[in-house]
């Protein structure tokens, strides 16, 4: 009896198998790589969140007075357009408050400063606290208290999780600074949902801000918060501001 010969392997079958499995393997590898990247990203975000929580400081008269004293001194300097942004940048930065601070320079050594809690679900919808400095001398104390209030609220909210992005902005009281603010929003494709202006600007001032930022056409809700003159008034206003911001930015 003749012994049966083994069937030779079909090279084409293995080629077809490789052609089918190679793309599948590539897809699976891509999915796995994305999963690892997302896990690392979540781990980094969690570490950043815990670090920011450790930097939180409650709104307090002592905190308000400390901020106000430094800002008052800086506003009295001839180089306030450098000293104020420099102080805000360092105070709100990663080591002190846990924020990533952006500084946009323009004109003759002027700057727009902002620090943000990025929204978890709708990051391009912005809730902004705005404090202007460098206005008339008779408004200086209102400006001091407004900046101190903004810093105190920001310090208590650092690391907070919000749906919309919550931004603290500080700009010189000039039309050019408002244009820089508007250009930045447009450049980043952001929509300004709520604008809370500290320091109690006059009606004409609010109208000028609204016109410069085109808030009517964009449906932005603009609110001017009354000026404060004492530490206790500012503490009370800061607690109210915190509640308004968390409501507007929405807690997930």
Coordinates of C-alpha atoms in Angstrom, one line a residue:
X1 CA 0.0 0.0 0.0
X2 CA 1.3 3.4 -0.9
X3 CA 1.7 5.7 2.1
X4 CA -0.3 8.9 1.8
X5 CA 1.8 12.0 1.3
X6 CA 1.3 15.0 3.7
X7 CA -0.5 17.9 2.1
X8 CA 1.9 20.7 1.4
X9 CA 1.1 24.0 3.1
X10 CA -0.6 26.6 1.0
X11 CA 1.7 29.7 1.1
X12 CA -1.2 31.8 -0.2
X13 CA -3.3 30.9 2.8
X14 CA -0.6 32.3 5.2
X15 CA -0.3 35.4 3.1
X16 CA -4.0 36.0 3.2
X17 CA -4.0 35.3 6.9
X18 CA -1.3 37.9 7.4
X19 CA -3.1 40.5 5.3
X20 CA -6.2 40.1 7.4
X21 CA -4.6 39.9 10.8
X22 CA -2.0 42.7 10.4
X23 CA -4.6 45.5 10.2
X24 CA -6.5 43.9 13.1
X25 CA -3.4 43.8 15.1
X26 CA -2.5 47.4 14.3
X27 CA -6.0 48.5 15.4
X28 CA -5.8 46.5 18.6
X29 CA -2.4 47.9 19.3
X30 CA -3.7 51.4 18.6
X31 CA -6.6 50.9 21.0
X32 CA -4.3 49.5 23.7
X33 CA -1.9 52.5 23.2
X34 CA -4.8 55.0 23.5
X35 CA -6.0 53.2 26.7
X36 CA -2.5 53.5 28.2
X37 CA -2.2 57.1 27.2
X38 CA -5.6 57.9 28.7
X39 CA -4.8 56.1 31.9
X40 CA -1.5 58.0 32.3
X41 CA -3.4 61.3 31.5
X42 CA -6.0 60.5 34.2
X43 CA -3.3 59.6 36.7
X44 CA -1.5 62.9 36.0
X45 CA -4.8 64.9 36.3
X46 CA -5.6 63.2 39.5
X47 CA -2.1 64.1 40.9
X48 CA -2.6 67.7 39.8
X49 CA -6.0 67.8 41.4
X50 CA -4.7 66.5 44.7
X51 CA -1.8 68.9 44.6
X52 CA -4.1 71.8 43.9
X53 CA -6.4 70.8 46.8
X54 CA -3.4 70.9 49.1
X55 CA -2.8 74.5 48.1
X56 CA -6.3 75.7 48.9
X57 CA -6.8 78.5 51.3
X58 CA -10.2 79.6 52.7
X59 CA -11.4 83.1 52.2
X60 CA -10.4 85.1 55.3
X61 CA -9.9 88.6 56.5
X62 CA -6.2 87.9 56.9
X63 CA -5.9 86.7 53.3
X64 CA -7.8 89.7 52.0
X65 CA -5.6 92.1 54.0
X66 CA -2.4 90.4 52.8
X67 CA -3.3 90.6 49.2
X68 CA -4.7 94.1 49.5
X69 CA -1.5 95.4 51.1
X70 CA 0.7 94.0 48.4
X71 CA -1.5 95.2 45.6
X72 CA -1.8 98.7 47.1
X73 CA 1.9 99.0 47.2
X74 CA 2.3 97.7 43.7
X75 CA -0.3 100.1 42.3
X76 CA 1.6 103.0 43.9
X77 CA 4.7 102.3 42.0
X78 CA 5.7 104.0 38.7
X79 CA 6.2 100.6 37.1
X80 CA 2.8 99.2 38.1
X81 CA 2.2 97.9 34.6
X82 CA 5.1 95.5 35.3
X83 CA 4.8 95.0 39.0
X84 CA 1.1 94.1 39.1
X85 CA 1.3 91.4 36.3
X86 CA 4.5 90.1 37.9
X87 CA 2.9 89.7 41.3
X88 CA -0.3 88.1 39.9
X89 CA 1.7 85.7 37.8
X90 CA 3.8 84.5 40.6
X91 CA 1.0 84.4 43.2
X92 CA -1.4 82.4 41.2
X93 CA 1.2 80.1 39.6
X94 CA 1.6 76.4 40.1
X95 CA 3.7 76.6 43.3
X96 CA 1.4 79.0 45.2
X97 CA -2.1 78.4 44.0
X98 CA -1.8 75.6 41.5
X99 CA -2.9 77.5 38.4
X100 CA -1.3 77.7 35.0
X101 CA -1.1 81.5 34.4
X102 CA -1.1 83.0 31.0
X103 CA 0.5 86.4 30.3
X104 CA -0.2 88.2 27.1
X105 CA 2.1 91.2 26.5
X106 CA 1.1 94.1 24.3
X107 CA 1.9 97.8 23.8
X108 CA 4.4 99.6 26.0
X109 CA 5.2 96.9 28.6
X110 CA 1.5 96.1 29.4
X111 CA 0.1 92.7 30.0
X112 CA -3.2 90.7 30.2
X113 CA -3.1 88.1 32.9
X114 CA -5.5 85.1 33.4
X115 CA -5.6 81.9 35.4
X116 CA -8.2 79.2 34.7
X117 CA -10.0 76.2 36.0
X118 CA -10.6 74.3 32.8
X119 CA -14.1 72.9 32.4
X120 CA -14.4 69.1 32.4
X121 CA -17.2 68.9 29.8
X122 CA -17.6 72.3 28.1
X123 CA -14.1 73.9 28.3
X124 CA -14.8 76.5 25.6
X125 CA -17.7 78.0 27.5
X126 CA -16.1 80.7 29.7
X127 CA -17.2 82.2 33.0
X128 CA -14.9 85.1 33.7
X129 CA -14.1 87.3 36.7
X130 CA -12.6 90.5 35.5
X131 CA -10.6 93.1 37.5
X132 CA -9.2 96.2 35.9
X133 CA -6.4 98.3 37.3
X134 CA -4.7 101.6 36.6
X135 CA -7.9 103.7 36.4
X136 CA -8.5 107.0 38.2
X137 CA -6.7 107.7 41.5
X138 CA -10.0 108.0 43.4
X139 CA -10.9 104.4 42.4
X140 CA -7.6 102.9 43.6
X141 CA -8.9 101.4 46.8
X142 CA -11.8 99.8 45.0
X143 CA -9.3 98.3 42.6
X144 CA -7.1 97.1 45.4
X145 CA -10.1 95.4 47.1
X146 CA -11.3 93.9 43.8
X147 CA -8.0 92.3 43.0
X148 CA -7.7 91.0 46.6
X149 CA -11.2 89.6 46.4
X150 CA -10.5 87.8 43.1
X151 CA -7.2 86.3 44.4
X152 CA -8.9 85.2 47.6
X153 CA -11.7 83.4 45.7
X154 CA -9.3 81.9 43.3
X155 CA -7.2 80.5 46.2
X156 CA -10.3 78.8 47.7
X157 CA -11.4 77.4 44.4
X158 CA -8.1 76.0 43.2
X159 CA -8.5 72.4 42.1
X160 CA -12.4 72.7 41.9
X161 CA -14.0 70.5 39.3
X162 CA -16.3 72.5 37.0
X163 CA -18.3 71.9 33.8
X164 CA -17.5 75.2 32.2
X165 CA -14.1 76.9 32.3
X166 CA -13.7 79.4 35.2
X167 CA -11.2 82.2 34.4
X168 CA -9.8 85.0 36.6
X169 CA -8.6 87.9 34.4
X170 CA -6.7 91.0 35.3
X171 CA -6.1 93.8 32.7
X172 CA -5.1 97.5 32.6
X173 CA -8.1 99.8 32.4
X174 CA -7.5 100.6 28.7
X175 CA -9.4 100.0 25.4
X176 CA -6.3 98.2 24.1
X177 CA -6.4 95.7 27.0
X178 CA -10.1 94.9 26.3
X179 CA -9.2 94.3 22.6
X180 CA -6.5 91.9 23.7
X181 CA -9.0 90.1 25.8
X182 CA -11.5 89.8 23.0
X183 CA -8.9 88.7 20.5
X184 CA -7.8 86.0 22.8
X185 CA -11.3 84.6 23.1
X186 CA -11.8 84.7 19.4
X187 CA -8.4 83.1 18.7
X188 CA -9.2 80.2 21.0
X189 CA -12.7 79.7 19.7
X190 CA -14.2 80.4 23.1
X191 CA -17.6 81.7 24.0
X192 CA -17.9 84.1 27.0
X193 CA -21.0 83.0 28.8
X194 CA -20.8 85.0 32.1
X195 CA -18.7 88.1 32.8
X196 CA -18.5 89.4 36.4
X197 CA -16.7 92.7 36.7
X198 CA -15.3 93.6 40.1
X199 CA -14.8 97.0 41.5
X200 CA -18.2 98.5 40.8
X201 CA -17.5 100.3 37.5
X202 CA -19.9 103.1 36.6
X203 CA -22.7 102.3 34.1
X204 CA -20.6 104.0 31.3
X205 CA -17.7 101.8 32.2
X206 CA -19.7 98.6 32.0
X207 CA -21.2 99.7 28.7
X208 CA -17.7 100.3 27.4
X209 CA -16.6 96.8 28.5
X210 CA -19.7 95.2 27.0
X211 CA -19.3 97.0 23.7
X212 CA -15.6 96.2 23.5
X213 CA -16.2 92.5 24.1
X214 CA -19.4 92.4 22.0
X215 CA -21.3 90.8 24.8
X216 CA -24.8 91.7 23.5
X217 CA -24.4 89.9 20.2
X218 CA -22.8 86.9 21.9
X219 CA -25.5 86.6 24.5
X220 CA -23.0 87.1 27.4
X221 CA -24.5 87.8 30.8
X222 CA -22.7 90.8 32.3
X223 CA -22.8 91.7 35.9
X224 CA -21.0 94.5 37.8
X225 CA -20.3 93.7 41.4
X226 CA -20.4 96.6 43.9
X227 CA -17.1 98.2 44.9
X228 CA -15.9 97.4 48.4
X229 CA -13.8 99.6 50.6
X230 CA -13.1 97.6 53.8
X231 CA -11.8 94.1 54.5
X232 CA -15.1 93.0 56.0
X233 CA -17.1 94.2 52.9
X234 CA -14.6 92.4 50.7
X235 CA -14.9 89.1 52.6
X236 CA -18.6 89.2 52.4
X237 CA -18.5 90.0 48.7
X238 CA -15.9 87.2 48.1
X239 CA -18.2 84.5 49.6
X240 CA -21.1 85.8 47.4
X241 CA -18.8 85.8 44.3
X242 CA -17.7 82.2 45.0
X243 CA -21.3 81.0 45.1
X244 CA -22.1 82.8 41.9
X245 CA -19.1 81.4 40.1
X246 CA -19.8 77.8 41.1
X247 CA -23.4 78.2 39.9
X248 CA -22.4 79.7 36.6
X249 CA -19.5 77.3 35.9
X250 CA -21.6 74.3 37.2
X251 CA -20.2 71.6 39.4
X252 CA -20.4 68.1 37.7

